[in-house]
Amino acid sequence: MNDESHRSRHSIPGRGRGRTNLPVELTSFVGRRQEVAEAKKMLSGSRLVTLTGIGGVGKTRLALRVATESQRAFTDGVWLIELSELSDPELVTGVVSDVLGLRNQTVEAPLVLLTDYLADKDVLLVLDNCEHLLEAVAALADTVLRTCPGVRILATSREPLRVRGEAVTRVPPMQTPNPDHVSSPRGLPSYESVALFLQRAVAAVPTFELTDENQMAVAQICARLDGLPLPIELAAARLRVMSVQQIHDRLTDRYRLLTGGSRAAPARQKTLRWSIDWSYELCTPQEQRLWARLTVFACSFELDAAEAICGDGDRGGDLLDVVAALVDKSILIREEAGDVVRYRMLDILKEYGQEKLQPMDEYPNLRRRFQDWYQELIMRAATDSISPRQLHWLRRLEREQPNLRAALQFCLSESGGADAALRMTVGLFPFWFSRGYLREGRMWLDRVLAAADDESGADLAKAQYLVSVLAGVQGDVAEGAGLLARADSREDRPGDTSMRALRGFVQGLFALYNGDSVSAVAHFEESIGAAEETEEGAVFFHVGSLLGEGVAYMSLGDASEARARHEEMLALAGTLGDVVYCGRSAMIGAWAWWCDGDPSMARAVIEEGFRLSTRADDSFGIGCSLEVLAWIEADHNPGCAAVLLGAAAAIWRDVGGTMANYLAGLSYHSDCEQQARHGLGSRQFEEKYQHGSAFSVDEAVRYAFDEQPVPAKRSPEADTLSRRERQVAELVAEGLTNRAIAAKLVISQRTAQGHVENILSKLGYTSRTQIATWLVEHTHQQNPDPERRTHHS
């Protein structure tokens, strides 16, 4: 039952993920009834309880059990904030906010935003592994407790936070038997340490059982290890290769050596140390070397990273065998994160491995390999930011954030590393922008720009443009405009079309934020034109400019041009495999169809937007769809509109930023509210609005889908398409690619692509699968008798 092992840690918390992010226990919780009861009692009387103790004593596991059993007492949830993988004190508040789903994009101080959010909440925050960030955690805890009366904090740390009102309890080792007075196996499992050993022993060797022959050895193992959970688990893992008696004999020899034959038990810290020493010595040299090298990772890692950074050019299978051996010996913990497997090491084992790494004189080279590999990972992700692998990369970078931060810190801490850091921050921009990590992105860009010199070339100019975007989106428009001016003043590169695409995108956003939609359209057009001339590297800004231009036309009331940009967006980004920005663009297409008097088509577009944004876990995109759906519903269902407005407002509070304020500030929003209020009366409007504002993101989406009547989407008639387009549609339904269609019809591939895009536009669809489904349905309507159907070859 050691500090962090044996639990799944990869649930993504936040407003859309229920009322807790506590991990599922993957192994049973053993003993600790008295400690659990005492901690719960202390938590009922004090708003800050800190569990202290040495590493490996089980603080984290105890805190998780207390939190799990306390969930019903907190109406707004119980949230685990893991701090062991964080080294930068500036990011502590941001990490807490991220766990709570507050991807707030404004420029306000993070702690102010956090306390504003928690001011009326009834929550328990579990701050795990605080000892290396004591000042930052103590400052946060003190402020939250003083300003948010419904918040309680359960912390784990090797030492107290020393905050006023803190109740501290030291987590003791588990109960151990007296090895000199063991009479029968029957009573031994009543001791917590023995129960833990037996459970882990059976996990290692399913046929293992406590007998008259091995009971003394088991009792002495638990006593020698002072009832410390981590050493007991490490010892039990040895049963795969050793007998109980062999484990006992090795431990007895070490015990005598450590105490010099004294009858006094060694200090528990020493016990912990020599149990890890023993585990290390029983590893092969290859396993020892990998144990030490893997400590370069700031958090969990995947096999490809371990092979590239820590391998010796071995074949992948060889390194996997060593990793598997470390898992078998409980040095590494295997976890499933979606459809991938990751590995991590307990903090105390990582600290030990780092000690072993220093004499090897490998650290400088290992660190270079680490930052080079993560730089390459970032570049690959940036290249695929609009692609079928978009969500794969967003999720991978999400999982790798502590390692990405470590790589950036490595670059900035060494001479000449600023250029690499520039490339990495520029490459991370699509991730930060798509996921709403604007504050952190701006922090890193500011640090990198401060370290860079004027000789850093195009990446420096790009970084200046990108940090200006983040400042502008956060609402710091004046500062962003200054950064934009500095970027514009750098040497112009007339032949660099990717830079022109970036510049036009940034200038278009600033014009939009300043209410100058006409200028915004011109700047976005410039960006789109430059991006079309660029072979690679500008797709993200091309897509962003199409989206921005669509919003600009919305604000100008030009539904025809807005829908054209939405359709261009789908034709470009949708064809390339994008999910995030096609989901966000749904608000533009739906608004345009609604303005043209076709609410059924508008709802169909919004439904697709919800589907895409939910798939991407994009709260901002869902907020956009909720906002526009409220406008549509106000015409005939003011109660539904009021609920949707409240749900959208809750997301805008969590997300914030200039664009959220921009959308909520459009006249359509105020008209919708006025219309709904008039139809319901102020009192009922407020009730429904508040009802919606209490929704989680998932609840809001379910309400939009399930609880409001959505008319069935009209199936377009066959004469919507020309004869040639009907031919192309039939070939699409057969699964042919654009290239195959071009070959079959003897036309260019570009012409085939144009036909497919026209078909999607005319039918109001967003995917080739929808075309195939429509064709099958329409053919069946025309000829329902299967005996008379013909096959189009």
Coordinates of C-alpha atoms in Angstrom, one line a residue, residues 258-451:
L258 CA 23.0 -2.5 9.5
T259 CA 22.6 -2.8 13.2
G260 CA 26.0 -4.2 14.0
G261 CA 24.3 -7.0 15.9
S262 CA 22.5 -4.6 18.2
R263 CA 19.0 -5.6 19.4
A264 CA 17.7 -2.1 18.7
A265 CA 15.7 -1.8 15.5
P266 CA 17.2 0.5 12.9
A267 CA 15.6 3.8 12.1
R268 CA 12.7 3.4 9.6
Q269 CA 14.4 5.7 7.1
K270 CA 17.4 3.3 7.1
T271 CA 15.1 0.3 6.8
L272 CA 13.5 1.9 3.7
R273 CA 16.9 2.7 2.3
W274 CA 18.4 -0.7 2.6
S275 CA 15.3 -2.4 1.3
I276 CA 15.6 -0.4 -1.9
D277 CA 19.4 -1.1 -1.9
W278 CA 18.6 -4.8 -1.8
S279 CA 16.1 -4.5 -4.6
Y280 CA 18.7 -2.6 -6.7
E281 CA 21.4 -5.2 -6.1
L282 CA 19.1 -8.0 -7.1
C283 CA 18.5 -6.3 -10.5
T284 CA 20.8 -7.3 -13.4
P285 CA 23.3 -4.7 -14.5
Q286 CA 21.1 -3.9 -17.5
E287 CA 18.1 -3.4 -15.2
Q288 CA 20.1 -1.2 -12.8
R289 CA 21.3 0.9 -15.7
L290 CA 17.8 1.4 -17.1
W291 CA 16.4 2.1 -13.6
A292 CA 18.8 5.0 -13.3
R293 CA 18.4 6.3 -16.8
L294 CA 14.6 6.3 -16.6
T295 CA 14.8 8.9 -13.8
V296 CA 15.4 11.6 -16.5
F297 CA 11.6 11.5 -17.2
A298 CA 9.6 14.1 -15.2
C299 CA 6.5 11.9 -15.3
S300 CA 5.3 8.7 -16.8
F301 CA 6.6 7.7 -20.2
E302 CA 5.8 5.5 -23.2
L303 CA 8.0 2.8 -24.6
D304 CA 9.1 4.7 -27.7
A305 CA 10.5 7.5 -25.5
A306 CA 12.4 5.1 -23.3
E307 CA 13.9 3.3 -26.3
A308 CA 15.1 6.5 -27.9
I309 CA 16.4 8.2 -24.8
C310 CA 17.5 5.4 -22.5
G311 CA 18.4 2.6 -24.9
D312 CA 21.9 1.6 -26.0
G313 CA 20.8 1.0 -29.6
D314 CA 19.2 -2.3 -28.4
R315 CA 16.4 -3.7 -30.4
G316 CA 13.0 -2.5 -29.1
G317 CA 12.2 -6.0 -27.8
D318 CA 15.4 -6.1 -25.7
L319 CA 14.5 -2.9 -23.9
L320 CA 10.9 -4.0 -23.5
D321 CA 12.2 -7.1 -21.8
V322 CA 14.1 -5.0 -19.3
V323 CA 11.1 -2.7 -18.7
A324 CA 8.9 -5.8 -18.1
A325 CA 11.5 -7.1 -15.6
L326 CA 11.4 -3.8 -13.7
V327 CA 7.6 -4.0 -13.7
D328 CA 7.8 -7.5 -12.3
K329 CA 10.0 -6.3 -9.5
S330 CA 7.6 -3.4 -8.7
I331 CA 10.2 -0.8 -9.7
L332 CA 8.0 0.4 -12.5
I333 CA 4.3 0.7 -12.5
R334 CA 2.4 -0.1 -15.7
E335 CA -0.7 2.0 -16.5
E336 CA -3.1 2.1 -19.4
A337 CA -3.9 5.5 -20.7
G338 CA -6.6 5.1 -23.3
D339 CA -5.2 2.8 -26.0
V340 CA -1.6 3.1 -24.9
V341 CA 0.5 1.8 -22.0
R342 CA 2.7 4.1 -19.9
Y343 CA 5.2 3.4 -17.2
R344 CA 6.1 5.4 -14.1
M345 CA 8.3 5.1 -11.0
L346 CA 7.4 6.0 -7.4
D347 CA 9.1 9.2 -6.3
I348 CA 11.3 7.5 -3.7
L349 CA 12.5 4.9 -6.2
K350 CA 13.1 7.7 -8.7
E351 CA 15.2 9.7 -6.1
Y352 CA 17.2 6.5 -5.5
G353 CA 17.8 6.0 -9.3
Q354 CA 18.9 9.6 -9.7
E355 CA 21.6 9.0 -7.0
K356 CA 22.8 6.0 -9.0
L357 CA 22.8 8.0 -12.2
Q358 CA 25.3 10.7 -11.1
P359 CA 28.4 8.5 -10.7
M360 CA 27.7 7.0 -14.2
D361 CA 28.5 10.3 -15.7
E362 CA 25.6 9.9 -18.1
Y363 CA 23.3 12.6 -17.1
P364 CA 24.5 15.4 -19.5
N365 CA 24.2 13.1 -22.5
L366 CA 20.9 11.7 -21.3
R367 CA 19.5 15.1 -20.8
R368 CA 20.5 16.2 -24.4
R369 CA 18.8 13.0 -25.8
F370 CA 15.7 13.8 -23.7
Q371 CA 15.4 17.4 -25.0
D372 CA 16.2 16.4 -28.6
W373 CA 13.6 13.6 -28.5
Y374 CA 10.9 15.8 -27.1
Q375 CA 11.8 18.6 -29.5
E376 CA 11.2 16.1 -32.4
L377 CA 8.0 14.9 -30.8
I378 CA 6.7 18.5 -30.7
M379 CA 7.7 19.1 -34.3
R380 CA 5.8 16.0 -35.4
A381 CA 2.8 17.0 -33.4
A382 CA 2.9 20.5 -34.9
T383 CA 3.1 19.1 -38.5
D384 CA 0.0 17.0 -37.7
S385 CA -2.0 19.7 -35.9
I386 CA -4.6 19.6 -38.7
S387 CA -4.6 16.0 -39.7
P388 CA -6.3 12.6 -39.0
R389 CA -3.8 12.3 -36.1
Q390 CA -4.8 15.6 -34.5
L391 CA -6.5 14.1 -31.5
H392 CA -3.8 11.5 -31.1
W393 CA -1.2 14.3 -30.7
L394 CA -3.3 16.5 -28.5
R395 CA -3.8 13.6 -26.1
R396 CA -0.2 12.6 -26.3
L397 CA 1.0 16.1 -25.5
E398 CA -1.5 16.3 -22.7
R399 CA 0.0 13.2 -21.1
E400 CA 3.5 14.4 -21.7
Q401 CA 3.1 17.9 -20.2
P402 CA 5.6 17.4 -17.3
N403 CA 8.2 16.0 -19.7
L404 CA 7.6 18.9 -22.1
R405 CA 8.1 21.4 -19.3
A406 CA 11.3 19.6 -18.2
A407 CA 12.6 19.7 -21.8
L408 CA 12.0 23.4 -22.0
Q409 CA 13.7 24.0 -18.7
F410 CA 16.7 22.0 -19.8
C411 CA 17.0 24.1 -23.0
L412 CA 16.7 27.4 -21.1
S413 CA 19.2 26.3 -18.4
E414 CA 22.1 25.7 -20.8
S415 CA 24.1 28.1 -23.0
G416 CA 22.9 28.2 -26.5
G417 CA 19.7 26.4 -25.8
A418 CA 17.4 29.4 -26.6
D419 CA 17.1 28.5 -30.3
A420 CA 15.9 24.9 -29.4
A421 CA 13.5 26.4 -26.9
L422 CA 12.2 28.8 -29.5
R423 CA 11.5 25.9 -31.9
M424 CA 9.7 24.0 -29.2
T425 CA 7.5 26.8 -28.1
V426 CA 6.5 27.7 -31.7
G427 CA 5.8 24.0 -32.2
L428 CA 3.7 23.8 -29.1
F429 CA 1.5 26.8 -30.0
P430 CA -1.2 24.7 -31.8
F431 CA -1.5 22.5 -28.7
W432 CA -1.7 25.4 -26.3
F433 CA -4.2 27.3 -28.5
S434 CA -6.4 24.2 -29.2
R435 CA -6.5 23.1 -25.6
G436 CA -6.8 26.5 -24.0
Y437 CA -3.4 26.5 -22.2
L438 CA -2.9 30.2 -23.1
R439 CA -1.5 31.3 -19.8
E440 CA 1.2 28.6 -19.7
G441 CA 2.0 29.1 -23.4
R442 CA 2.4 32.8 -22.8
M443 CA 4.7 32.1 -19.8
W444 CA 7.0 29.9 -21.8
L445 CA 7.1 32.2 -24.8
D446 CA 7.9 35.1 -22.6
R447 CA 10.8 33.2 -21.0
V448 CA 12.1 32.0 -24.3
L449 CA 11.9 35.5 -25.9
A450 CA 13.8 36.9 -22.9
A451 CA 16.6 34.4 -23.4

